[in-house]
Tab-separated table of C-alpha atoms in Angstrom:
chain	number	residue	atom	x	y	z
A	1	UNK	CA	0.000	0.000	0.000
A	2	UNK	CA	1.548	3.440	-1.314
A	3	UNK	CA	-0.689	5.604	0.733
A	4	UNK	CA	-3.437	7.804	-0.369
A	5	UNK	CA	-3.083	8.770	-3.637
A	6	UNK	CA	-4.885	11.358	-5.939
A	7	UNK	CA	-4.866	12.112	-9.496
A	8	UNK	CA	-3.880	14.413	-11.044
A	9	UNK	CA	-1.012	16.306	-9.250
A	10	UNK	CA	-1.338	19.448	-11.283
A	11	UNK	CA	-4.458	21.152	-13.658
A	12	UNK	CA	-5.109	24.105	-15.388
A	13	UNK	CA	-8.092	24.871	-16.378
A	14	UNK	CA	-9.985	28.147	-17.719
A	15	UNK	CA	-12.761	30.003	-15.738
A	16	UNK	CA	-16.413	28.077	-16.820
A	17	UNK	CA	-14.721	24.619	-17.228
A	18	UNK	CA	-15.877	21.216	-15.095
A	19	UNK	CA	-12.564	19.393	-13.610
A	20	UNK	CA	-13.089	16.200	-11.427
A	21	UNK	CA	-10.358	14.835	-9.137
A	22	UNK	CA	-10.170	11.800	-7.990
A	23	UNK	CA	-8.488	9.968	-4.217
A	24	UNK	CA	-7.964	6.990	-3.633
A	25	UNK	CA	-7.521	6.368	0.073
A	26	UNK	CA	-5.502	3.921	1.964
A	27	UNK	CA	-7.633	0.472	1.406
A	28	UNK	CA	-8.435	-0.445	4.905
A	29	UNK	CA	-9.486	3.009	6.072
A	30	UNK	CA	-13.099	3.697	5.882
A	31	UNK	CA	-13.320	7.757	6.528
A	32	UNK	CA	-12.188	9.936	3.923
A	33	UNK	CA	-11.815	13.797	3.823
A	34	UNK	CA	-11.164	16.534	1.164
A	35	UNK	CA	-9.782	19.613	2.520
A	36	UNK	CA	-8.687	22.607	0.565
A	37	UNK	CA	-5.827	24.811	1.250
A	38	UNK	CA	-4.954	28.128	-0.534
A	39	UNK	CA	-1.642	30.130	0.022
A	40	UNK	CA	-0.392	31.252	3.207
A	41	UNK	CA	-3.690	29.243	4.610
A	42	UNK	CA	-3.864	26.139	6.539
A	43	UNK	CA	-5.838	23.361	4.962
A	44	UNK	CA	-9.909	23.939	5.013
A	45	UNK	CA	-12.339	21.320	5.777
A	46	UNK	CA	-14.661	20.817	2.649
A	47	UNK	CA	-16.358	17.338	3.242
A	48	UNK	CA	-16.235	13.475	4.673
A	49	UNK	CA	-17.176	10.518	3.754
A	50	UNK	CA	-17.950	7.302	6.236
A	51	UNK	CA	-17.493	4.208	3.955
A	52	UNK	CA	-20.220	5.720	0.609
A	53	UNK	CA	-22.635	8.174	3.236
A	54	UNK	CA	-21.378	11.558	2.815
A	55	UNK	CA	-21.662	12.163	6.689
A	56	UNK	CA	-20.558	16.688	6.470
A	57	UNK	CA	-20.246	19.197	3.892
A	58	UNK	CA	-19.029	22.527	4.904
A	59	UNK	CA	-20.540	25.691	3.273
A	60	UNK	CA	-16.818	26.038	1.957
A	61	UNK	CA	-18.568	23.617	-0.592
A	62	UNK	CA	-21.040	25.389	-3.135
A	63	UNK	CA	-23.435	24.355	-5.349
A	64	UNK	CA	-20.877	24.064	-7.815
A	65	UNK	CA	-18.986	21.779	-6.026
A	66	UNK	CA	-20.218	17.587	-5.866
A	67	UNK	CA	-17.846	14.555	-3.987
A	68	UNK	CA	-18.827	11.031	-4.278
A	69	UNK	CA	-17.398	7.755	-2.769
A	70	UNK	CA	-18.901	5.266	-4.602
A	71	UNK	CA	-18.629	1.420	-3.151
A	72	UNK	CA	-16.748	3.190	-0.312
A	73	UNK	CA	-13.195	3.196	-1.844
A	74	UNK	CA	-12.166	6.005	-4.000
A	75	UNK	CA	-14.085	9.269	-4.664
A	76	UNK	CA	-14.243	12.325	-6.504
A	77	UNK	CA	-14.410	15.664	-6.321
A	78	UNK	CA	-16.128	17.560	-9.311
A	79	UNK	CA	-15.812	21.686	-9.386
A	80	UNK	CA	-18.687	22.366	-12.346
A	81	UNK	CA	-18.164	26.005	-14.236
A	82	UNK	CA	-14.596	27.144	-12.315
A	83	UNK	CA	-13.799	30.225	-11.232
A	84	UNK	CA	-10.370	31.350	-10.381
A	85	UNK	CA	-10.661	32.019	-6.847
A	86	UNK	CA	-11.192	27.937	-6.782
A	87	UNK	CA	-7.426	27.784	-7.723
A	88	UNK	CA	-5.962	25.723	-4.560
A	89	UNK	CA	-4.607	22.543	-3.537
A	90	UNK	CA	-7.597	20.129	-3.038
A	91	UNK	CA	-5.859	17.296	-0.528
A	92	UNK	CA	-7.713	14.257	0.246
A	93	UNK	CA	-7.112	12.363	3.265
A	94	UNK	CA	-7.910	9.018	5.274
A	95	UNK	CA	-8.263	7.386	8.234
A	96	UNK	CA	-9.229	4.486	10.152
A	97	UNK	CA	-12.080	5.444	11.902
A	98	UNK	CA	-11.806	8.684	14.429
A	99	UNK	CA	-10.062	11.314	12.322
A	100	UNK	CA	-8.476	12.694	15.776
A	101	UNK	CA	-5.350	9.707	15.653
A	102	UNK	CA	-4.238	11.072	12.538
A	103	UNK	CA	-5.395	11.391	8.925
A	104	UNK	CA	-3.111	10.388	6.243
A	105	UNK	CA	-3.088	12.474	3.633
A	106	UNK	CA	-2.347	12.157	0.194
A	107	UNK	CA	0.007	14.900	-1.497
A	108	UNK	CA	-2.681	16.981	-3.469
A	109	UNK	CA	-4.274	18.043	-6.502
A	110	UNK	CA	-2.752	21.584	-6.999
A	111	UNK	CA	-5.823	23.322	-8.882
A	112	UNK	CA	-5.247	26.976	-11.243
A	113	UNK	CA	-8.156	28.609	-13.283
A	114	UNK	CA	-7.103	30.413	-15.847
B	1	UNK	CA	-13.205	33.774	12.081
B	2	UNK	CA	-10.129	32.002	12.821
B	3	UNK	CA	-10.692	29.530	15.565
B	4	UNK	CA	-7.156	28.174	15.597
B	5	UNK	CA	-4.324	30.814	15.292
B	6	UNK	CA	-1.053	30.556	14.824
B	7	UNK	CA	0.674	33.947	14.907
B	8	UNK	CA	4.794	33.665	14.208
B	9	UNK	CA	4.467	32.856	10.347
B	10	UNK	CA	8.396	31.827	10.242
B	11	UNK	CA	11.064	30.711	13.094
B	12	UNK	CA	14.266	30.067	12.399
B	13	UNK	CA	16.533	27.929	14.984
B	14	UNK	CA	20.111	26.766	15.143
B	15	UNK	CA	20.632	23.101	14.712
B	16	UNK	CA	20.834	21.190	18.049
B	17	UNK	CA	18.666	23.576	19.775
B	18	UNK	CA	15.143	23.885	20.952
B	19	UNK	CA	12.507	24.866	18.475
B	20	UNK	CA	9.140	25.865	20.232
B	21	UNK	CA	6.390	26.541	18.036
B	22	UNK	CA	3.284	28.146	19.405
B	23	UNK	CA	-0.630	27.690	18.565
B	24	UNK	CA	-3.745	29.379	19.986
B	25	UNK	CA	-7.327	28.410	19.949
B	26	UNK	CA	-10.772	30.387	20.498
B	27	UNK	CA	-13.364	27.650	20.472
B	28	UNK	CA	-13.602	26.395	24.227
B	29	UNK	CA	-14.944	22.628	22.117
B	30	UNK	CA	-12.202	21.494	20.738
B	31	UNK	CA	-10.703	19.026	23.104
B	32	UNK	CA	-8.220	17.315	20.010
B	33	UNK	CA	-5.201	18.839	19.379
B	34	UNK	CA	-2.766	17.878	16.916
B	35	UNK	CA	0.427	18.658	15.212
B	36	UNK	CA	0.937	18.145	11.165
B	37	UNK	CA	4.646	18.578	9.365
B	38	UNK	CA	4.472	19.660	5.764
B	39	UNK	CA	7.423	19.421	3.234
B	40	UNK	CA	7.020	22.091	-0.216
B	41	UNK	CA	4.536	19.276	-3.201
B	42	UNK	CA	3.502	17.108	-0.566
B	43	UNK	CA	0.558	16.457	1.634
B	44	UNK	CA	0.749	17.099	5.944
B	45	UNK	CA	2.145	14.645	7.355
B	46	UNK	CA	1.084	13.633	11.406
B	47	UNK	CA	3.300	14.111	14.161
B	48	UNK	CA	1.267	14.353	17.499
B	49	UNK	CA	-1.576	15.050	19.320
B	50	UNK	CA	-2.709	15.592	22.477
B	51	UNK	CA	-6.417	15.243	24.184
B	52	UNK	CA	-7.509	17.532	26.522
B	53	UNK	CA	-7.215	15.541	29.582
B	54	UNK	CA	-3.803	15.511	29.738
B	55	UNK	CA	-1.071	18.702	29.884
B	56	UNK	CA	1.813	16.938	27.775
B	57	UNK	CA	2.491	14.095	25.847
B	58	UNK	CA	6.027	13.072	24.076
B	59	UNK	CA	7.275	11.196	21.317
B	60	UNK	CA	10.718	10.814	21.034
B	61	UNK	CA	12.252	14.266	20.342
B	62	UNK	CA	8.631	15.952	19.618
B	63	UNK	CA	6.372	17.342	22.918
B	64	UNK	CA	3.169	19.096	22.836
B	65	UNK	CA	2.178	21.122	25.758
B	66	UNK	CA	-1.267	22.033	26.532
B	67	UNK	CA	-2.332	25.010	29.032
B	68	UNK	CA	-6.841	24.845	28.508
B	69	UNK	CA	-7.043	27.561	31.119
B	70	UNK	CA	-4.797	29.604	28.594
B	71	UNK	CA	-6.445	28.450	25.326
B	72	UNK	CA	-2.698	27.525	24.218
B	73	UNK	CA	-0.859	24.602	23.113
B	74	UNK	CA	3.390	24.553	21.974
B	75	UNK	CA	5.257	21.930	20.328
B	76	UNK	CA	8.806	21.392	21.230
B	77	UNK	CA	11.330	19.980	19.169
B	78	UNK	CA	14.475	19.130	21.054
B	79	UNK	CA	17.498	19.026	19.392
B	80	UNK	CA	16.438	20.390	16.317
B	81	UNK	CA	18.033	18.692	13.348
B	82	UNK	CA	17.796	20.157	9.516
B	83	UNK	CA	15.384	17.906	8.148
B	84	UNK	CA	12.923	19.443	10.793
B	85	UNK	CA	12.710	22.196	8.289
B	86	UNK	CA	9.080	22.591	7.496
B	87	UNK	CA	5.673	24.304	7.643
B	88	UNK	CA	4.093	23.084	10.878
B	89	UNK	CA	0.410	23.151	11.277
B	90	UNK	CA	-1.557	23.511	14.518
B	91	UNK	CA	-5.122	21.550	14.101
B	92	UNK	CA	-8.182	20.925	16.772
B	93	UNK	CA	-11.059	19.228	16.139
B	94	UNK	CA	-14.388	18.510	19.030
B	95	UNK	CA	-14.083	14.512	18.418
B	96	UNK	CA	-15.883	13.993	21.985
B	97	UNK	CA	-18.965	16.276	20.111
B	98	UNK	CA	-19.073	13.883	16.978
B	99	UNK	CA	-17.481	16.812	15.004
B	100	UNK	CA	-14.369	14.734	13.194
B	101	UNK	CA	-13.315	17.725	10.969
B	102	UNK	CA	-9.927	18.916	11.587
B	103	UNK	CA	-9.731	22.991	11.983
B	104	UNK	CA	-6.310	24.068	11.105
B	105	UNK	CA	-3.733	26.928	12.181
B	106	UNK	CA	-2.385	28.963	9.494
B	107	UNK	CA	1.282	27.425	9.640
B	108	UNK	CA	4.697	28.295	10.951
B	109	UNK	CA	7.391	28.345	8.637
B	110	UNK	CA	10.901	26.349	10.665
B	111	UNK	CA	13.978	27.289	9.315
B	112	UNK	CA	17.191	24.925	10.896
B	113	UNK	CA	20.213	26.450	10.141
B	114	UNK	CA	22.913	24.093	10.091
């Protein structure tokens, strides 16, 4: 096992376009989070997932934005019609149950509307 | 607002000495606290955490100190070597509430010089 891993590392994008992102978390965990972090900021809390049930969304996360965990392994993250302040590293993370021992988290999506 | 505050951006410290980073918190819930190393293109990585019951808790050369009456947590790094050069992130969360989302510090920049 490699860790959590997320695809792709790097996209650019211009303003109106849909990008999807995708995690996939350490296999034996069953929580997984998506935080976003933008420069000079600590990472934000977006959303988590408890095997599929999408148990918290924060209001970070707009209409625009949709995560899924299908089966409870990987998930996504779609941004529909980007704008550029969603330019930002979109890290996933996981953990074996409580989050509080210590996500793991992968090394990012690094996200720039043009 | 920001609920967990971390106010010296950068520190720099000689190698072998003590590093002390510092983190502050406003939200009298949180009873989580943990500590989150970050190297430039890749994800945080975990170092420690503390609950609120205790005052201290140490692994290896890393402590984290935690005053409740004060609001105020430190992590110590004795001796500081030059691969402890990092962004360090304070994060709380209010696991004992059901709330598993991690709220983050803005980070502090550790420079060793060797």
């Amino acid at each position: 096992d490699t860790g959590v891993s997320q695809d792709p590392r790097h996209k650019i994008t211009k303003r109106g376009q849909n990008v999807t992102f995708r995690c996939d978390p350490i296999s034996e965990h069953n929580r997984l989070y998506w935080y976003r972090q933008t420069l000079g900021q600590g990472p934000e809390f977006l959303t988590y997932f408890q095997n599929e049930a999408q148990l918290e969304k924060s209001r970070l996360l707009s209409d625009r934005f949709s995560a899924e965990r299908p089966k409870g392994s990987f998930s996504t993250l779609e941004i529909q019609r980007t704008e550029q302040g969603d330019s930002a590293m979109y890290l996933c993370a996981s953990s074996l149950g409580a989050g509080s021992n210590g996500y793991t988290f992968g090394s990012g999506t690094r996200l720039t509307v043009v | 607002d920001q609920q967990v505050k971390q106010n010296s951006p950068s520190l720099s410290v000689q190698e072998g000495r003590i590093s002390i980073l510092n983190c502050d918190y406003t939200n009298s819930m949180f009873d989580y606290f943990l500590w989150y190393k970050k190297y430039p293109a890749e994800g945080p990585t975990f170092l420690i955490s503390i609950s609120s019951i205790k005052d201290k808790n140490e692994d290896g050369r890393f402590t984290v100190f935690l005053n409740k009456s004060a609001k105020h947590l430190s992590l110590h790094i004795v001796p500081s070597q030059p691969g402890d050069s990092a962004v360090y992130f304070c994060a709380a969360s209010a696991s004992n509430f059901g709330n598993e989302k991690l709220t983050f510090g803005t980070g502090t920049r550790l420079t060793i010089i060797p």
